[in-house]
Short mmCIF file of N, CA and C in Angstrom, two decimals:
data_model
loop_
_atom_site.label_atom_id
_atom_site.label_comp_id
_atom_site.label_asym_id
_atom_site.label_seq_id
_atom_site.Cartn_x
_atom_site.Cartn_y
_atom_site.Cartn_z
N MET A 4 17.16 -15.19 74.85
CA MET A 4 18.55 -14.94 74.53
C MET A 4 19.42 -15.34 75.71
N ALA A 5 20.70 -15.33 75.50
CA ALA A 5 21.64 -15.78 76.53
C ALA A 5 21.61 -14.85 77.74
N GLN A 6 21.83 -15.43 78.89
CA GLN A 6 21.95 -14.65 80.11
C GLN A 6 23.25 -13.89 80.04
N GLN A 7 23.20 -12.58 80.20
CA GLN A 7 24.41 -11.77 80.01
C GLN A 7 25.08 -11.44 81.33
N ASP A 8 26.37 -11.75 81.40
CA ASP A 8 27.22 -11.30 82.48
C ASP A 8 27.32 -9.78 82.34
N THR A 9 27.16 -9.05 83.43
CA THR A 9 27.12 -7.59 83.33
C THR A 9 28.41 -7.02 82.76
N ALA A 10 29.52 -7.74 82.85
CA ALA A 10 30.78 -7.21 82.34
C ALA A 10 31.08 -7.69 80.92
N ALA A 11 30.33 -8.66 80.42
CA ALA A 11 30.65 -9.23 79.11
C ALA A 11 29.79 -8.62 78.01
N THR A 12 30.38 -8.53 76.84
CA THR A 12 29.66 -8.14 75.62
C THR A 12 29.29 -9.43 74.92
N ILE A 13 28.02 -9.56 74.52
CA ILE A 13 27.56 -10.77 73.84
C ILE A 13 27.63 -10.53 72.34
N ILE A 14 28.21 -11.49 71.63
CA ILE A 14 28.27 -11.45 70.17
C ILE A 14 27.48 -12.66 69.66
N TYR A 15 26.35 -12.39 69.01
CA TYR A 15 25.58 -13.44 68.35
C TYR A 15 26.16 -13.55 66.95
N ALA A 16 26.83 -14.68 66.67
CA ALA A 16 27.62 -14.81 65.46
C ALA A 16 27.17 -16.00 64.62
N ALA A 17 27.46 -15.90 63.33
CA ALA A 17 27.21 -16.99 62.40
C ALA A 17 28.56 -17.57 61.98
N PRO A 18 28.59 -18.86 61.66
CA PRO A 18 29.84 -19.45 61.19
C PRO A 18 30.27 -18.81 59.85
N ASP A 19 31.54 -18.75 59.62
CA ASP A 19 32.09 -18.21 58.37
C ASP A 19 31.63 -16.79 58.09
N CYS A 20 31.43 -16.01 59.13
CA CYS A 20 30.98 -14.62 59.01
C CYS A 20 32.18 -13.71 59.24
N PRO A 21 32.68 -13.03 58.20
CA PRO A 21 33.85 -12.16 58.38
C PRO A 21 33.61 -11.03 59.40
N GLY A 22 32.45 -10.42 59.37
CA GLY A 22 32.15 -9.34 60.32
C GLY A 22 32.12 -9.84 61.76
N CYS A 23 31.64 -11.07 61.93
CA CYS A 23 31.60 -11.68 63.27
C CYS A 23 33.02 -11.89 63.78
N ARG A 24 33.86 -12.44 62.91
CA ARG A 24 35.25 -12.73 63.28
C ARG A 24 36.00 -11.43 63.59
N MET A 25 35.80 -10.40 62.75
CA MET A 25 36.51 -9.14 62.97
C MET A 25 36.03 -8.45 64.25
N THR A 26 34.73 -8.52 64.54
CA THR A 26 34.20 -7.93 65.77
C THR A 26 34.80 -8.63 66.98
N LYS A 27 34.78 -9.96 66.96
CA LYS A 27 35.33 -10.75 68.06
C LYS A 27 36.81 -10.43 68.27
N GLN A 28 37.58 -10.42 67.19
CA GLN A 28 39.02 -10.16 67.30
C GLN A 28 39.30 -8.75 67.82
N ALA A 29 38.54 -7.77 67.35
CA ALA A 29 38.77 -6.39 67.78
C ALA A 29 38.52 -6.24 69.28
N LEU A 30 37.46 -6.86 69.78
CA LEU A 30 37.16 -6.76 71.21
C LEU A 30 38.17 -7.55 72.05
N GLU A 31 38.54 -8.73 71.58
CA GLU A 31 39.53 -9.54 72.31
C GLU A 31 40.87 -8.82 72.38
N ARG A 32 41.30 -8.20 71.28
CA ARG A 32 42.59 -7.49 71.27
C ARG A 32 42.61 -6.37 72.31
N GLN A 33 41.47 -5.80 72.58
CA GLN A 33 41.40 -4.70 73.55
C GLN A 33 41.10 -5.20 74.96
N GLY A 34 41.02 -6.52 75.15
CA GLY A 34 40.81 -7.08 76.48
C GLY A 34 39.38 -6.99 76.98
N VAL A 35 38.43 -6.80 76.08
CA VAL A 35 37.02 -6.70 76.48
C VAL A 35 36.46 -8.12 76.66
N PRO A 36 35.86 -8.41 77.82
CA PRO A 36 35.26 -9.73 78.01
C PRO A 36 34.09 -9.92 77.05
N ILE A 37 34.08 -11.07 76.37
CA ILE A 37 33.00 -11.36 75.43
C ILE A 37 32.44 -12.74 75.67
N GLU A 38 31.22 -12.92 75.21
CA GLU A 38 30.57 -14.23 75.18
C GLU A 38 30.06 -14.37 73.75
N VAL A 39 30.45 -15.43 73.07
CA VAL A 39 30.03 -15.65 71.69
C VAL A 39 28.95 -16.72 71.68
N VAL A 40 27.83 -16.40 71.03
CA VAL A 40 26.73 -17.34 70.87
C VAL A 40 26.65 -17.69 69.38
N ASP A 41 26.81 -18.97 69.07
CA ASP A 41 26.77 -19.46 67.69
C ASP A 41 25.31 -19.59 67.27
N LEU A 42 24.89 -18.75 66.33
CA LEU A 42 23.50 -18.75 65.89
C LEU A 42 23.14 -20.03 65.13
N SER A 43 24.11 -20.71 64.54
CA SER A 43 23.80 -21.95 63.83
C SER A 43 23.40 -23.07 64.79
N LYS A 44 23.80 -22.93 66.04
CA LYS A 44 23.46 -23.93 67.05
C LYS A 44 22.31 -23.48 67.94
N ASN A 45 21.81 -22.28 67.71
CA ASN A 45 20.73 -21.72 68.52
C ASN A 45 19.67 -21.08 67.61
N PRO A 46 18.92 -21.91 66.86
CA PRO A 46 17.94 -21.36 65.92
C PRO A 46 16.84 -20.55 66.59
N ASP A 47 16.51 -20.87 67.83
CA ASP A 47 15.49 -20.10 68.54
C ASP A 47 15.96 -18.66 68.79
N ILE A 48 17.22 -18.49 69.11
CA ILE A 48 17.78 -17.15 69.32
C ILE A 48 17.82 -16.40 67.98
N LEU A 49 18.21 -17.11 66.92
CA LEU A 49 18.23 -16.51 65.59
C LEU A 49 16.85 -15.97 65.22
N GLU A 50 15.82 -16.75 65.47
CA GLU A 50 14.46 -16.31 65.15
C GLU A 50 14.05 -15.10 65.99
N ARG A 51 14.42 -15.09 67.26
CA ARG A 51 14.09 -13.92 68.11
C ARG A 51 14.80 -12.66 67.62
N LEU A 52 16.07 -12.80 67.21
CA LEU A 52 16.80 -11.65 66.69
C LEU A 52 16.16 -11.13 65.41
N LYS A 53 15.75 -12.05 64.53
CA LYS A 53 15.06 -11.65 63.30
C LYS A 53 13.75 -10.93 63.62
N ALA A 54 13.02 -11.45 64.60
CA ALA A 54 11.75 -10.83 65.00
C ALA A 54 11.97 -9.42 65.56
N GLN A 55 13.15 -9.17 66.12
CA GLN A 55 13.48 -7.84 66.65
C GLN A 55 13.97 -6.91 65.55
N GLY A 56 14.08 -7.42 64.32
CA GLY A 56 14.47 -6.57 63.21
C GLY A 56 15.92 -6.69 62.78
N PHE A 57 16.68 -7.54 63.42
CA PHE A 57 18.08 -7.72 63.03
C PHE A 57 18.14 -8.64 61.81
N SER A 58 18.89 -8.23 60.80
CA SER A 58 18.98 -9.03 59.59
C SER A 58 20.42 -9.31 59.18
N GLN A 59 21.37 -8.91 60.01
CA GLN A 59 22.79 -9.06 59.68
C GLN A 59 23.55 -9.50 60.92
N ALA A 60 24.48 -10.43 60.72
CA ALA A 60 25.35 -10.86 61.82
C ALA A 60 26.65 -10.07 61.73
N PRO A 61 27.31 -9.87 62.84
CA PRO A 61 26.91 -10.27 64.18
C PRO A 61 25.90 -9.29 64.77
N VAL A 62 25.18 -9.77 65.75
CA VAL A 62 24.38 -8.89 66.59
C VAL A 62 25.15 -8.79 67.90
N VAL A 63 25.45 -7.57 68.29
CA VAL A 63 26.30 -7.33 69.46
C VAL A 63 25.47 -6.63 70.53
N VAL A 64 25.52 -7.17 71.74
CA VAL A 64 24.84 -6.56 72.88
C VAL A 64 25.90 -6.13 73.88
N ALA A 65 26.04 -4.82 74.04
CA ALA A 65 27.03 -4.26 74.96
C ALA A 65 26.53 -4.41 76.40
N PRO A 66 27.43 -4.32 77.37
CA PRO A 66 27.02 -4.43 78.77
C PRO A 66 25.96 -3.42 79.19
N ASP A 67 25.92 -2.26 78.53
CA ASP A 67 24.90 -1.26 78.88
C ASP A 67 23.56 -1.52 78.20
N GLY A 68 23.48 -2.63 77.42
CA GLY A 68 22.23 -3.00 76.78
C GLY A 68 22.08 -2.49 75.35
N GLN A 69 22.97 -1.62 74.90
CA GLN A 69 22.88 -1.14 73.53
C GLN A 69 23.23 -2.27 72.57
N THR A 70 22.51 -2.30 71.46
CA THR A 70 22.72 -3.35 70.47
C THR A 70 23.02 -2.75 69.10
N HIS A 71 23.75 -3.52 68.31
CA HIS A 71 23.96 -3.17 66.91
C HIS A 71 24.21 -4.45 66.14
N SER A 72 24.11 -4.34 64.83
CA SER A 72 24.42 -5.51 64.00
C SER A 72 25.44 -5.12 62.94
N GLY A 73 26.17 -6.13 62.48
CA GLY A 73 27.21 -5.90 61.50
C GLY A 73 28.51 -5.49 62.16
N PHE A 74 29.56 -5.42 61.34
CA PHE A 74 30.86 -4.98 61.84
C PHE A 74 30.84 -3.47 61.92
N ARG A 75 30.91 -2.92 63.15
CA ARG A 75 30.79 -1.48 63.38
C ARG A 75 31.97 -0.99 64.22
N PRO A 76 33.06 -0.56 63.57
CA PRO A 76 34.22 -0.07 64.33
C PRO A 76 33.88 1.06 65.28
N ASP A 77 32.92 1.92 64.92
CA ASP A 77 32.53 3.01 65.82
C ASP A 77 31.91 2.49 67.11
N ARG A 78 31.07 1.46 67.01
CA ARG A 78 30.44 0.88 68.21
C ARG A 78 31.46 0.07 68.99
N ILE A 79 32.39 -0.59 68.29
CA ILE A 79 33.43 -1.35 68.99
C ILE A 79 34.26 -0.40 69.86
N LYS A 80 34.61 0.76 69.31
CA LYS A 80 35.36 1.75 70.09
C LYS A 80 34.58 2.19 71.31
N ALA A 81 33.27 2.37 71.17
CA ALA A 81 32.44 2.78 72.30
C ALA A 81 32.38 1.69 73.37
N ILE A 82 32.30 0.43 72.94
CA ILE A 82 32.27 -0.69 73.89
C ILE A 82 33.61 -0.78 74.63
N VAL A 83 34.71 -0.60 73.91
CA VAL A 83 36.04 -0.63 74.54
C VAL A 83 36.14 0.50 75.56
N ALA A 84 35.71 1.69 75.19
CA ALA A 84 35.77 2.83 76.12
C ALA A 84 34.93 2.57 77.35
N GLN A 85 33.76 1.98 77.16
CA GLN A 85 32.88 1.66 78.28
C GLN A 85 33.54 0.63 79.20
N ALA A 86 34.16 -0.39 78.61
CA ALA A 86 34.82 -1.43 79.42
C ALA A 86 35.97 -0.84 80.21
N ARG A 87 36.73 0.05 79.59
CA ARG A 87 37.87 0.65 80.29
C ARG A 87 37.43 1.57 81.41
N SER A 88 36.33 2.27 81.22
CA SER A 88 35.87 3.15 82.30
C SER A 88 35.28 2.34 83.44
N ALA A 89 34.75 1.16 83.14
CA ALA A 89 34.20 0.30 84.18
C ALA A 89 35.29 -0.43 84.94
N ASP A 90 36.42 -0.72 84.28
CA ASP A 90 37.51 -1.45 84.90
C ASP A 90 38.83 -0.78 84.53
N PRO A 91 39.37 0.05 85.40
CA PRO A 91 40.59 0.77 85.08
C PRO A 91 41.80 -0.13 84.86
N ARG A 92 41.69 -1.42 85.16
CA ARG A 92 42.82 -2.34 84.92
C ARG A 92 42.86 -2.82 83.49
N GLN A 93 41.89 -2.43 82.66
CA GLN A 93 41.87 -2.87 81.27
C GLN A 93 43.15 -2.44 80.56
N PRO A 94 43.68 -3.29 79.68
CA PRO A 94 44.89 -2.93 78.94
C PRO A 94 44.66 -1.69 78.09
N GLY A 95 45.70 -0.90 77.96
CA GLY A 95 45.62 0.28 77.12
C GLY A 95 45.10 1.50 77.84
N LYS A 96 44.62 1.32 79.05
CA LYS A 96 44.12 2.45 79.82
C LYS A 96 45.30 3.32 80.22
N SER A 97 45.17 4.58 79.99
CA SER A 97 46.25 5.50 80.32
C SER A 97 46.39 5.60 81.83
N ARG A 98 47.59 5.37 82.32
CA ARG A 98 47.86 5.50 83.76
C ARG A 98 49.01 6.48 83.92
N ALA A 99 48.74 7.57 84.55
CA ALA A 99 49.79 8.57 84.76
C ALA A 99 50.78 8.02 85.78
N GLN A 100 52.03 8.12 85.47
CA GLN A 100 53.08 7.68 86.37
C GLN A 100 53.77 8.91 86.93
N PRO A 101 54.01 8.94 88.24
CA PRO A 101 54.73 10.08 88.78
C PRO A 101 56.15 10.09 88.24
N PRO A 102 56.73 11.25 88.10
CA PRO A 102 58.10 11.30 87.60
C PRO A 102 59.03 10.59 88.57
N ARG A 103 60.02 9.91 88.02
CA ARG A 103 60.99 9.22 88.87
C ARG A 103 61.97 10.21 89.45
N SER A 104 62.16 10.08 90.72
CA SER A 104 63.14 10.90 91.39
C SER A 104 64.53 10.33 91.14
N PRO A 105 65.51 11.17 90.82
CA PRO A 105 66.87 10.64 90.63
C PRO A 105 67.39 9.98 91.89
N ILE A 106 66.94 10.43 93.04
CA ILE A 106 67.39 9.84 94.30
C ILE A 106 66.81 8.44 94.44
N ALA A 107 65.52 8.30 94.13
CA ALA A 107 64.90 6.99 94.22
C ALA A 107 65.53 6.03 93.22
N HIS A 108 65.88 6.55 92.05
CA HIS A 108 66.50 5.73 91.02
C HIS A 108 67.87 5.22 91.49
N GLN A 109 68.62 6.06 92.17
CA GLN A 109 69.95 5.67 92.63
C GLN A 109 69.91 4.81 93.88
N ALA A 110 68.82 4.86 94.61
CA ALA A 110 68.74 4.11 95.86
C ALA A 110 68.90 2.62 95.63
N GLY A 111 68.47 2.14 94.47
CA GLY A 111 68.58 0.70 94.19
C GLY A 111 69.95 0.29 93.71
N ARG A 112 70.79 1.22 93.38
CA ARG A 112 72.13 0.91 92.88
C ARG A 112 73.09 0.64 94.03
N ARG A 113 74.04 -0.20 93.75
CA ARG A 113 75.09 -0.44 94.73
C ARG A 113 76.09 0.70 94.65
N MET A 114 76.39 1.26 95.76
CA MET A 114 77.32 2.39 95.79
C MET A 114 78.74 1.85 95.78
N THR A 115 79.53 2.33 94.86
CA THR A 115 80.94 1.92 94.80
C THR A 115 81.83 3.15 94.89
N GLN A 116 83.02 2.95 95.37
CA GLN A 116 83.96 4.08 95.47
C GLN A 116 85.20 3.80 94.72
#
């Protein structure tokens, strides 16, 4: 199988596969790094996945090594949460902002009389 970047989620996908497309789009929208492997161009990988018991595309390998097949919104949410905890700069991550001081807010204004 493909060499996995520790930060990337691998999606083994088939052409014209709605679940593959939806999985890819859902992860991309959340800023999760992905690597897509086209199974139609990698028959050896397809055979290895079948030998491992996978019978549905996509087959998704998360950075922590967990795998699933098919479009699984529950697993996509878990992968997004894992990516955000690994990289706090991920989009959508809640960042508490200190309250703005009225003095600091006015400091940038030009004082007029």
